[in-house]
Amino acid sequence: MKRIKLTVAYDGTHYAGYQVQPNGNTIQAEVEAVLARMHSRAVKVVASGRTDARVHARGQILHFDTHLSMPVDRFVKALNAMLPDDILVQAAEEVDASFHARYGAKRKEYRYFFRGDADPFRRHHAVTVTYTLDHERMRQALRLLVGTHDFTSFSVTKAEVEDRVRTIYEAELVEAGDEMYFRFVGSGFLYNQVRIMVGTLLEVGRGKYEPADVSRMLASKDRRSAGITAPPHGLYLWNVNYEKVD
Amino acid sequence: MKRIKLTVAYDGTHYAGYQVQPNGNTIQAEVEAVLARMHSRAVKVVASGRTDARVHARGQILHFDTHLSMPVDRFVKALNAMLPDDILVQAAEEVDASFHARYGAKRKEYRYFFRGDADPFRRHHAVTVTYTLDHERMRQALRLLVGTHDFTSFSVTKAEVEDRVRTIYEAELVEAGDEMYFRFVGSGFLYNQVRIMVGTLLEVGRGKYEPADVSRMLASKDRRSAGITAPPHGLYLWNVNYEKVD
């Protein structure tokens, strides 16, 4: 047996999310179905984490174990030949048996794309924000999210996680042609954390909150103190890093 | 009555083409349905020309006549509020009763997007070409298409058009980030002409034809002498110009 690490991009538009669930097709179900055909048996795939319905990935990381003797780079072509065209395996590499896509993840990067004018070609891939946004206010608020904080206020209350302390290493607002995106690099993110941070930042940009309110929201440890949850389709799991952070 | 000119963008992925037809939903049917609701009667829409199934538009031009007294710029919001989100009215303006979206068109620009690596986010919007292309060869062939020619070899034989002489004013190959596109500006294009020109150019780039073969193809006035028809989803009607060309 050898362990294979896959780097996968997917357009989440037509999926109920990453993780297998009773109702609705998922990324995991598609990948596992193809691997089962290749292996003539069920193959369990582990991801760095789940993504919600309509959320995208540019560099999701998966691992699975295989007894197939084919060269590892052949997995890329073989999988892509059978996967639907909204899921693309970008790379495959053999990794040590100690590699674990979820537990080994040291940093994750998410990006959230938005734009000022509606574009039919980006309707599933960037959120349209028609009100005026003050970028400087949003950048001030972004700086307050960087660091190690208890992000309870920026997570879904039903999420049964004991420890809600996470570290954000980088948070920035980037202009990219007709669009802009928020970029977050962190040790990990709570369920819906990025979408709640983005929803709040947009409300700061719009003037509903002051930038300094973000510190108050963090301190309150109460979901009701933060802003709305931004829609899923602007969000991308951009990459996952497994190297130790100094 | 006043005549309104609309500039419309659409993602053609989920449509059977622009023009109303018995089977399948079309752009024209969507726009006419919304106008019928606004006017409480049938409203006929005229386009600069049709686009095929899965072909896109950035600047399709339509016109219709209305008795509604609302300010012309209000049509943009009203139409977009009712249209599906893969069709976007970008502008509306009142034009002279002599304006005709089809007969008045003086120049049309089409672009055809392609890329070297598959991208799940562009699967419906750019064609993936995995073989190696010689750009210089394609540029040589492009130059031979510019000018006034009988494009019979680059049109569908079934098209019942008497005069197949058209003028191409500009033809170029443009690099755009991860992608490239062919850009054609012409007096008008025959049915499937751009897709057959692109299919032929890609075969020139690949080495199946010599650039100079394009002149031979034009001279033969025989569809069988030219290359394949490129797939629809890389093609965009980019804009339509109604000003007189010197």
Short mmCIF file of C-alpha atoms in Angstrom, two decimals:
data_model
loop_
_atom_site.label_atom_id
_atom_site.label_comp_id
_atom_site.label_asym_id
_atom_site.label_seq_id
_atom_site.Cartn_x
_atom_site.Cartn_y
_atom_site.Cartn_z
CA MET A 1 0.00 0.00 0.00
CA LYS A 2 1.11 3.51 -0.69
CA ARG A 3 -0.47 6.81 0.25
CA ILE A 4 -1.31 9.31 -2.49
CA LYS A 5 -1.80 13.04 -1.97
CA LEU A 6 -3.99 14.79 -4.52
CA THR A 7 -4.30 18.51 -5.24
CA VAL A 8 -7.78 19.14 -6.55
CA ALA A 9 -9.66 22.15 -7.96
CA TYR A 10 -13.42 22.15 -8.19
CA ASP A 11 -16.28 24.38 -9.16
CA GLY A 12 -18.66 23.86 -6.24
CA THR A 13 -21.69 25.34 -8.03
CA HIS A 14 -23.48 22.08 -8.67
CA TYR A 15 -22.49 20.27 -5.48
CA ALA A 16 -24.05 19.99 -2.05
CA GLY A 17 -20.55 20.50 -0.63
CA TYR A 18 -17.41 18.46 -0.21
CA GLN A 19 -18.51 15.84 2.27
CA VAL A 20 -20.67 12.81 1.52
CA GLN A 21 -24.19 13.25 2.82
CA PRO A 22 -27.48 11.44 2.34
CA ASN A 23 -29.04 14.02 0.02
CA GLY A 24 -27.21 15.59 -2.85
CA ASN A 25 -24.08 14.91 -4.80
CA THR A 26 -20.77 15.87 -3.27
CA ILE A 27 -17.14 16.20 -4.34
CA GLN A 28 -16.12 13.38 -2.01
CA ALA A 29 -18.74 11.04 -3.50
CA GLU A 30 -17.53 11.77 -7.04
CA VAL A 31 -13.87 11.16 -6.20
CA GLU A 32 -14.61 8.03 -4.17
CA ALA A 33 -16.82 6.63 -6.95
CA VAL A 34 -14.01 7.01 -9.49
CA LEU A 35 -11.42 5.52 -7.13
CA ALA A 36 -13.76 2.60 -6.40
CA ARG A 37 -13.96 1.89 -10.15
CA MET A 38 -10.17 2.02 -10.47
CA HIS A 39 -9.62 -0.22 -7.44
CA SER A 40 -12.64 -2.54 -7.75
CA ARG A 41 -13.31 -1.87 -4.08
CA ALA A 42 -14.33 1.04 -1.88
CA VAL A 43 -11.57 3.61 -1.28
CA LYS A 44 -11.87 6.12 1.55
CA VAL A 45 -10.70 9.63 0.77
CA VAL A 46 -9.63 12.11 3.46
CA ALA A 47 -9.72 15.85 2.74
CA SER A 48 -8.01 18.78 4.44
CA GLY A 49 -11.49 19.86 5.45
CA ARG A 50 -14.96 20.19 4.06
CA THR A 51 -16.31 22.97 1.94
CA ASP A 52 -19.96 24.02 1.89
CA ALA A 53 -22.45 23.81 -0.94
CA ARG A 54 -21.48 26.19 -3.79
CA VAL A 55 -18.05 26.89 -2.25
CA HIS A 56 -15.13 26.33 -4.63
CA ALA A 57 -11.59 25.03 -4.31
CA ARG A 58 -8.42 25.85 -6.20
CA GLY A 59 -6.12 23.67 -4.10
CA GLN A 60 -8.08 21.24 -1.93
CA ILE A 61 -5.85 18.43 -0.62
CA LEU A 62 -7.01 14.83 -0.41
CA HIS A 63 -5.28 11.58 0.49
CA PHE A 64 -6.08 7.92 0.00
CA ASP A 65 -4.25 4.60 0.15
CA THR A 66 -3.81 2.40 -2.88
CA HIS A 67 -2.46 -1.02 -3.74
CA LEU A 68 -2.28 -0.14 -7.45
CA SER A 69 1.24 -0.32 -8.81
CA MET A 70 0.85 2.32 -11.53
CA PRO A 71 3.18 5.33 -11.46
CA VAL A 72 1.79 8.08 -9.25
CA ASP A 73 1.62 10.70 -12.01
CA ARG A 74 -0.66 8.39 -13.98
CA PHE A 75 -3.33 8.93 -11.33
CA VAL A 76 -3.80 12.49 -12.59
CA LYS A 77 -4.78 11.43 -16.10
CA ALA A 78 -6.73 8.38 -14.98
CA LEU A 79 -8.81 10.31 -12.45
CA ASN A 80 -9.45 13.27 -14.74
CA ALA A 81 -10.59 10.94 -17.52
CA MET A 82 -13.38 9.66 -15.25
CA LEU A 83 -14.23 12.67 -13.10
CA PRO A 84 -16.85 15.21 -14.21
CA ASP A 85 -15.33 18.31 -15.78
CA ASP A 86 -16.06 20.55 -12.79
CA ILE A 87 -13.56 18.58 -10.69
CA LEU A 88 -9.91 18.59 -11.78
CA VAL A 89 -7.02 16.71 -10.23
CA GLN A 90 -4.07 19.03 -10.64
CA ALA A 91 -1.34 16.91 -9.07
CA ALA A 92 -0.74 13.53 -7.44
CA GLU A 93 2.28 12.57 -5.37
CA GLU A 94 3.23 9.65 -3.21
CA VAL A 95 3.58 10.67 0.42
CA ASP A 96 4.72 9.02 3.61
CA ALA A 97 2.16 6.85 5.42
CA SER A 98 2.24 9.42 8.22
CA PHE A 99 0.84 12.13 5.93
CA HIS A 100 -2.73 13.07 6.82
CA ALA A 101 -4.65 15.58 4.68
CA ARG A 102 -6.69 16.81 7.61
CA TYR A 103 -4.55 16.47 10.72
CA GLY A 104 -1.33 17.46 8.99
CA ALA A 105 -2.63 20.77 7.59
CA LYS A 106 -0.62 23.64 9.09
CA ARG A 107 -2.02 26.60 7.17
CA LYS A 108 -4.98 27.18 4.93
CA GLU A 109 -5.60 30.00 2.55
CA TYR A 110 -9.09 31.11 1.60
CA ARG A 111 -10.04 33.80 -0.86
CA TYR A 112 -13.40 35.50 -1.18
CA PHE A 113 -14.16 37.21 -4.50
CA PHE A 114 -16.58 40.09 -5.00
CA ARG A 115 -17.27 42.70 -7.65
CA GLY A 116 -19.19 45.93 -8.06
CA ASP A 117 -21.14 45.16 -11.19
CA ALA A 118 -23.08 42.00 -12.04
CA ASP A 119 -21.42 39.77 -14.63
CA PRO A 120 -23.35 36.80 -16.01
CA PHE A 121 -20.07 34.92 -16.49
CA ARG A 122 -19.12 35.29 -12.83
CA ARG A 123 -22.56 34.78 -11.29
CA HIS A 124 -21.55 31.55 -9.54
CA HIS A 125 -17.96 32.60 -8.82
CA ALA A 126 -17.94 36.07 -7.30
CA VAL A 127 -20.49 37.96 -5.23
CA THR A 128 -21.90 41.19 -6.62
CA VAL A 129 -21.89 44.04 -4.11
CA THR A 130 -23.71 47.00 -5.57
CA TYR A 131 -23.41 49.39 -2.61
CA THR A 132 -20.38 51.62 -2.18
CA LEU A 133 -17.58 50.14 -0.09
CA ASP A 134 -14.91 52.11 1.75
CA HIS A 135 -11.80 50.00 1.16
CA GLU A 136 -9.73 51.80 3.79
CA ARG A 137 -12.29 51.01 6.48
CA MET A 138 -12.29 47.35 5.46
CA ARG A 139 -8.47 47.26 5.56
CA GLN A 140 -8.49 48.72 9.08
CA ALA A 141 -10.92 46.03 10.20
CA LEU A 142 -8.87 43.31 8.47
CA ARG A 143 -5.82 44.22 10.52
CA LEU A 144 -7.79 43.61 13.73
CA LEU A 145 -8.57 40.04 12.65
CA VAL A 146 -4.90 39.13 12.23
CA GLY A 147 -3.37 37.28 15.16
CA THR A 148 -4.50 34.63 17.64
CA HIS A 149 -8.07 35.15 18.78
CA ASP A 150 -11.09 33.28 20.03
CA PHE A 151 -13.29 33.41 16.93
CA THR A 152 -16.52 32.26 18.61
CA SER A 153 -18.30 35.41 17.38
CA PHE A 154 -17.31 34.50 13.83
CA SER A 155 -18.51 30.91 13.86
CA VAL A 156 -21.79 29.08 13.70
CA THR A 157 -23.10 28.50 17.20
CA LYS A 158 -24.22 24.96 16.47
CA ALA A 159 -20.64 23.94 15.64
CA GLU A 160 -19.59 21.65 18.47
CA VAL A 161 -15.96 22.66 18.70
CA GLU A 162 -14.48 23.15 22.15
CA ASP A 163 -11.53 25.28 21.26
CA ARG A 164 -12.40 28.25 19.08
CA VAL A 165 -9.00 29.90 19.23
CA ARG A 166 -7.40 30.19 15.81
CA THR A 167 -4.54 32.19 14.35
CA ILE A 168 -4.81 34.34 11.25
CA TYR A 169 -1.34 34.97 9.83
CA GLU A 170 -2.32 37.16 6.92
CA ALA A 171 -5.48 39.05 5.98
CA GLU A 172 -5.64 41.43 3.07
CA LEU A 173 -7.88 43.00 0.47
CA VAL A 174 -6.53 42.58 -3.06
CA GLU A 175 -7.66 44.29 -6.27
CA ALA A 176 -7.75 41.90 -9.22
CA GLY A 177 -8.95 43.54 -12.42
CA ASP A 178 -12.71 44.05 -12.29
CA GLU A 179 -12.91 42.24 -8.98
CA MET A 180 -11.52 42.30 -5.48
CA TYR A 181 -10.89 39.54 -3.03
CA PHE A 182 -10.23 39.08 0.65
CA ARG A 183 -7.32 36.75 1.31
CA PHE A 184 -6.95 34.96 4.62
CA VAL A 185 -4.10 32.67 5.66
CA GLY A 186 -4.62 30.95 8.99
CA SER A 187 -3.90 27.93 11.12
CA GLY A 188 -7.41 26.73 10.42
CA PHE A 189 -10.87 28.20 10.29
CA LEU A 190 -14.08 27.45 12.18
CA TYR A 191 -17.26 26.48 10.37
CA ASN A 192 -18.48 29.51 8.37
CA GLN A 193 -15.71 31.67 9.85
CA VAL A 194 -14.49 33.13 6.57
CA ARG A 195 -18.01 33.86 5.36
CA ILE A 196 -18.93 35.60 8.64
CA MET A 197 -15.68 37.61 8.61
CA VAL A 198 -16.39 38.66 5.02
CA GLY A 199 -20.02 39.51 5.77
CA THR A 200 -18.85 41.66 8.67
CA LEU A 201 -16.07 43.32 6.64
CA LEU A 202 -18.51 44.26 3.90
CA GLU A 203 -20.80 45.79 6.52
CA VAL A 204 -17.80 47.74 7.86
CA GLY A 205 -17.07 48.90 4.31
CA ARG A 206 -20.65 49.97 3.90
CA GLY A 207 -20.68 51.92 7.16
CA LYS A 208 -22.92 49.76 9.32
CA TYR A 209 -20.05 49.00 11.71
CA GLU A 210 -16.89 50.89 12.60
CA PRO A 211 -13.59 49.11 11.92
CA ALA A 212 -12.85 49.10 15.66
CA ASP A 213 -16.08 47.18 16.27
CA VAL A 214 -14.26 44.06 15.11
CA SER A 215 -12.24 44.02 18.35
CA ARG A 216 -15.43 44.35 20.35
CA MET A 217 -17.01 41.51 18.38
CA LEU A 218 -14.02 39.22 19.03
CA ALA A 219 -14.10 40.04 22.76
CA SER A 220 -17.84 39.35 23.11
CA LYS A 221 -17.57 35.70 22.02
CA ASP A 222 -21.13 35.93 20.80
CA ARG A 223 -22.15 35.20 17.21
CA ARG A 224 -24.90 37.83 17.43
CA SER A 225 -22.35 40.61 17.82
CA ALA A 226 -20.78 40.01 14.37
CA GLY A 227 -22.18 40.70 10.92
CA ILE A 228 -24.03 38.59 8.40
CA THR A 229 -22.74 35.42 6.76
CA ALA A 230 -21.63 36.22 3.21
CA PRO A 231 -23.00 33.95 0.44
CA PRO A 232 -21.05 30.77 -0.36
CA HIS A 233 -20.28 31.28 -4.04
CA GLY A 234 -17.57 33.94 -3.57
CA LEU A 235 -15.49 31.60 -1.40
CA TYR A 236 -12.53 29.49 -2.53
CA LEU A 237 -10.33 27.14 -0.53
CA TRP A 238 -7.18 28.39 -2.24
CA ASN A 239 -4.45 26.18 -0.84
CA VAL A 240 -3.37 24.07 2.11
CA ASN A 241 0.14 24.00 3.45
CA TYR A 242 1.65 21.07 5.35
CA GLU A 243 5.01 22.56 6.24
CA LYS A 244 5.66 23.51 9.80
CA VAL A 245 5.20 27.21 10.53
CA ASP A 246 8.00 28.85 12.53
CA MET B 1 -43.96 54.44 -29.67
CA LYS B 2 -40.22 54.67 -29.20
CA ARG B 3 -37.46 52.30 -30.22
CA ILE B 4 -35.07 51.00 -27.56
CA LYS B 5 -31.62 49.61 -28.23
CA LEU B 6 -30.30 47.16 -25.64
CA THR B 7 -26.72 46.00 -25.08
CA VAL B 8 -26.87 42.52 -23.60
CA ALA B 9 -24.32 40.04 -22.23
CA TYR B 10 -25.19 36.40 -21.80
CA ASP B 11 -23.65 33.15 -20.78
CA GLY B 12 -24.90 30.83 -23.51
CA THR B 13 -24.07 27.62 -21.64
CA HIS B 14 -27.62 26.69 -20.76
CA TYR B 15 -29.32 27.94 -23.92
CA ALA B 16 -30.16 26.36 -27.24
CA GLY B 17 -28.90 29.58 -28.87
CA TYR B 18 -30.15 33.09 -29.36
CA GLN B 19 -33.11 32.57 -31.65
CA VAL B 20 -36.52 31.22 -30.65
CA GLN B 21 -37.00 27.65 -31.80
CA PRO B 22 -39.50 24.90 -31.05
CA ASN B 23 -37.26 22.87 -28.74
CA GLY B 24 -35.12 24.40 -26.05
CA ASN B 25 -34.93 27.67 -24.26
CA THR B 26 -33.30 30.59 -26.02
CA ILE B 27 -32.06 34.06 -25.17
CA GLN B 28 -34.68 35.64 -27.41
CA ALA B 29 -37.49 33.72 -25.70
CA GLU B 30 -36.29 34.87 -22.25
CA VAL B 31 -36.07 38.53 -23.26
CA GLU B 32 -39.39 38.48 -25.10
CA ALA B 33 -41.12 36.80 -22.15
CA VAL B 34 -39.93 39.53 -19.79
CA LEU B 35 -40.90 42.31 -22.22
CA ALA B 36 -44.32 40.71 -22.67
CA ARG B 37 -44.84 40.84 -18.89
CA MET B 38 -43.79 44.48 -18.79
CA HIS B 39 -46.01 45.45 -21.73
CA SER B 40 -48.95 43.09 -21.15
CA ARG B 41 -48.67 42.13 -24.81
CA ALA B 42 -46.24 40.36 -27.10
CA VAL B 43 -43.12 42.38 -27.94
CA LYS B 44 -40.94 41.36 -30.86
CA VAL B 45 -37.20 41.67 -30.32
CA VAL B 46 -34.70 42.01 -33.17
CA ALA B 47 -31.05 41.04 -32.61
CA SER B 48 -27.90 41.95 -34.54
CA GLY B 49 -27.73 38.27 -35.39
CA ARG B 50 -28.15 34.87 -33.83
CA THR B 51 -25.65 32.98 -31.77
CA ASP B 52 -25.52 29.19 -31.59
CA ALA B 53 -26.15 26.95 -28.62
CA ARG B 54 -23.45 27.45 -25.95
CA VAL B 55 -22.04 30.53 -27.68
CA HIS B 56 -21.76 33.60 -25.44
CA ALA B 57 -22.18 37.33 -25.88
CA ARG B 58 -20.53 40.30 -24.22
CA GLY B 59 -22.24 42.93 -26.33
CA GLN B 60 -25.16 41.54 -28.29
CA ILE B 61 -27.42 44.32 -29.58
CA LEU B 62 -31.22 44.06 -29.58
CA HIS B 63 -34.00 46.47 -30.41
CA PHE B 64 -37.72 46.61 -29.71
CA ASP B 65 -40.50 49.16 -29.82
CA THR B 66 -42.35 50.25 -26.72
CA HIS B 67 -45.30 52.42 -25.77
CA LEU B 68 -44.20 52.54 -22.13
CA SER B 69 -43.44 56.05 -20.95
CA MET B 70 -40.85 55.14 -18.35
CA PRO B 71 -37.37 56.70 -18.68
CA VAL B 72 -35.15 54.60 -20.92
CA ASP B 73 -32.50 53.92 -18.28
CA ARG B 74 -35.18 52.34 -16.09
CA PHE B 75 -35.43 49.51 -18.61
CA VAL B 76 -32.03 48.23 -17.49
CA LYS B 77 -33.08 47.67 -13.89
CA ALA B 78 -36.57 46.48 -14.76
CA LEU B 79 -35.34 43.91 -17.27
CA ASN B 80 -32.49 42.65 -15.09
CA ALA B 81 -34.85 42.22 -12.15
CA MET B 82 -36.90 39.74 -14.19
CA LEU B 83 -34.29 38.10 -16.43
CA PRO B 84 -32.39 34.99 -15.30
CA ASP B 85 -28.93 35.81 -13.96
CA ASP B 86 -27.11 34.43 -16.99
CA ILE B 87 -28.54 37.24 -19.13
CA LEU B 88 -27.61 40.81 -18.25
CA VAL B 89 -28.84 44.00 -19.88
CA GLN B 90 -25.85 46.33 -19.72
CA ALA B 91 -27.34 49.42 -21.33
CA ALA B 92 -30.57 50.75 -22.84
CA GLU B 93 -30.89 53.80 -25.02
CA GLU B 94 -33.62 55.36 -27.09
CA VAL B 95 -32.77 55.30 -30.77
CA ASP B 96 -34.27 56.67 -33.94
CA ALA B 97 -37.10 54.65 -35.50
CA SER B 98 -34.74 53.97 -38.41
CA PHE B 99 -32.32 52.07 -36.19
CA HIS B 100 -32.31 48.35 -36.93
CA ALA B 101 -30.21 45.97 -34.82
CA ARG B 102 -29.67 43.56 -37.69
CA TYR B 103 -29.66 45.60 -40.89
CA GLY B 104 -27.83 48.56 -39.35
CA ALA B 105 -24.87 46.57 -38.05
CA LYS B 106 -21.68 47.78 -39.76
CA ARG B 107 -19.04 45.78 -37.92
CA LYS B 108 -19.07 42.86 -35.56
CA GLU B 109 -16.34 41.69 -33.27
CA TYR B 110 -16.05 38.06 -32.20
CA ARG B 111 -13.51 36.59 -29.81
CA TYR B 112 -12.65 32.95 -29.39
CA PHE B 113 -10.98 31.93 -26.11
CA PHE B 114 -8.76 28.91 -25.61
CA ARG B 115 -6.24 27.71 -23.06
CA GLY B 116 -3.53 25.09 -22.67
CA ASP B 117 -4.57 23.54 -19.39
CA ALA B 118 -8.03 22.44 -18.31
CA ASP B 119 -9.65 24.70 -15.70
CA PRO B 120 -12.92 23.60 -14.09
CA PHE B 121 -13.95 27.25 -13.72
CA ARG B 122 -13.58 27.91 -17.44
CA ARG B 123 -14.97 24.63 -18.75
CA HIS B 124 -17.95 26.32 -20.42
CA HIS B 125 -16.12 29.53 -21.37
CA ALA B 126 -12.83 28.65 -23.05
CA VAL B 127 -11.73 25.64 -25.07
CA THR B 128 -8.85 23.56 -23.75
CA VAL B 129 -6.24 22.79 -26.39
CA THR B 130 -3.69 20.36 -24.97
CA TYR B 131 -1.49 19.97 -28.05
CA THR B 132 1.38 22.36 -28.74
CA LEU B 133 0.51 25.34 -30.92
CA ASP B 134 2.93 27.39 -32.98
CA HIS B 135 1.66 30.93 -32.47
CA GLU B 136 3.75 32.40 -35.27
CA ARG B 137 2.22 30.00 -37.79
CA MET B 138 -1.27 30.92 -36.60
CA ARG B 139 -0.45 34.64 -36.91
CA GLN B 140 0.76 34.12 -40.48
CA ALA B 141 -2.50 32.35 -41.34
CA LEU B 142 -4.55 35.07 -39.61
CA ARG B 143 -3.05 37.73 -41.86
CA LEU B 144 -4.29 35.83 -44.92
CA LEU B 145 -7.88 35.97 -43.64
CA VAL B 146 -7.86 39.77 -43.37
CA GLY B 147 -9.46 41.57 -46.29
CA THR B 148 -12.42 41.03 -48.58
CA HIS B 149 -12.85 37.38 -49.58
CA ASP B 150 -15.46 34.86 -50.57
CA PHE B 151 -15.66 32.82 -47.36
CA THR B 152 -17.64 29.90 -48.81
CA SER B 153 -14.94 27.47 -47.63
CA PHE B 154 -15.40 28.79 -44.10
CA SER B 155 -19.16 28.49 -43.90
CA VAL B 156 -21.71 25.75 -43.48
CA THR B 157 -22.78 24.47 -46.86
CA LYS B 158 -26.42 24.30 -45.89
CA ALA B 159 -26.50 28.04 -45.22
CA GLU B 160 -28.65 29.51 -47.97
CA VAL B 161 -26.83 32.78 -48.47
CA GLU B 162 -26.22 33.95 -52.00
CA ASP B 163 -23.38 36.32 -51.38
CA ARG B 164 -20.58 34.85 -49.32
CA VAL B 165 -18.19 37.73 -49.72
CA ARG B 166 -17.33 39.34 -46.41
CA THR B 167 -14.63 41.70 -45.19
CA ILE B 168 -12.44 41.05 -42.19
CA TYR B 169 -10.93 44.32 -40.97
CA GLU B 170 -8.87 42.96 -38.12
CA ALA B 171 -7.74 39.50 -37.10
CA GLU B 172 -5.30 38.88 -34.30
CA LEU B 173 -4.17 36.43 -31.66
CA VAL B 174 -4.06 37.98 -28.19
CA GLU B 175 -2.48 36.61 -25.01
CA ALA B 176 -4.67 37.20 -21.96
CA GLY B 177 -3.17 35.79 -18.78
CA ASP B 178 -3.57 31.99 -18.71
CA GLU B 179 -5.58 32.12 -21.93
CA MET B 180 -5.38 33.30 -25.50
CA TYR B 181 -8.03 34.48 -27.85
CA PHE B 182 -8.53 35.08 -31.53
CA ARG B 183 -10.14 38.43 -32.24
CA PHE B 184 -11.98 39.09 -35.50
CA VAL B 185 -13.58 42.35 -36.58
CA GLY B 186 -15.55 42.12 -39.76
CA SER B 187 -18.42 43.46 -41.81
CA GLY B 188 -20.39 40.38 -40.86
CA PHE B 189 -19.78 36.67 -40.62
CA LEU B 190 -21.37 33.68 -42.31
CA TYR B 191 -22.96 30.91 -40.30
CA ASN B 192 -20.21 29.08 -38.35
CA GLN B 193 -17.54 31.17 -40.08
CA VAL B 194 -15.64 32.14 -36.94
CA ARG B 195 -15.70 28.60 -35.59
CA ILE B 196 -14.42 27.16 -38.89
CA MET B 197 -11.71 29.83 -39.13
CA VAL B 198 -10.64 29.04 -35.55
CA GLY B 199 -10.72 25.29 -36.12
CA THR B 200 -8.54 25.79 -39.21
CA LEU B 201 -6.15 28.17 -37.41
CA LEU B 202 -5.65 25.68 -34.58
CA GLU B 203 -4.85 22.99 -37.14
CA VAL B 204 -2.34 25.36 -38.73
CA GLY B 205 -0.84 25.94 -35.27
CA ARG B 206 -0.63 22.23 -34.71
CA GLY B 207 1.07 21.62 -38.04
CA LYS B 208 -1.67 19.88 -40.00
CA TYR B 209 -1.85 22.74 -42.50
CA GLU B 210 0.67 25.32 -43.64
CA PRO B 211 -0.24 28.98 -43.05
CA ALA B 212 -0.27 29.55 -46.82
CA ASP B 213 -2.92 26.84 -47.18
CA VAL B 214 -5.47 29.40 -45.97
CA SER B 215 -5.20 31.24 -49.31
CA ARG B 216 -5.73 27.99 -51.17
CA MET B 217 -8.78 27.22 -48.98
CA LEU B 218 -10.32 30.63 -49.69
CA ALA B 219 -9.77 30.20 -53.43
CA SER B 220 -11.31 26.73 -53.55
CA LYS B 221 -14.75 27.91 -52.32
CA ASP B 222 -15.30 24.44 -50.91
CA ARG B 223 -16.05 23.78 -47.25
CA ARG B 224 -14.16 20.49 -47.46
CA SER B 225 -10.88 22.30 -48.09
CA ALA B 226 -10.90 24.08 -44.70
CA GLY B 227 -10.36 22.69 -41.21
CA ILE B 228 -12.71 21.50 -38.50
CA THR B 229 -15.40 23.58 -36.81
CA ALA B 230 -14.15 24.61 -33.35
CA PRO B 231 -16.53 23.94 -30.42
CA PRO B 232 -19.10 26.63 -29.56
CA HIS B 233 -18.22 27.39 -25.95
CA GLY B 234 -15.02 29.35 -26.69
CA LEU B 235 -16.92 31.85 -28.87
CA TYR B 236 -18.20 35.28 -27.80
CA LEU B 237 -20.06 37.89 -29.82
CA TRP B 238 -18.00 40.71 -28.34
CA ASN B 239 -19.58 43.83 -29.79
CA VAL B 240 -21.52 45.28 -32.68
CA ASN B 241 -20.83 48.65 -34.21
CA TYR B 242 -23.43 50.74 -36.07
CA GLU B 243 -21.23 53.61 -37.19
CA LYS B 244 -20.33 53.88 -40.81
CA VAL B 245 -16.90 52.53 -41.67
CA ASP B 246 -14.74 54.81 -43.81
#
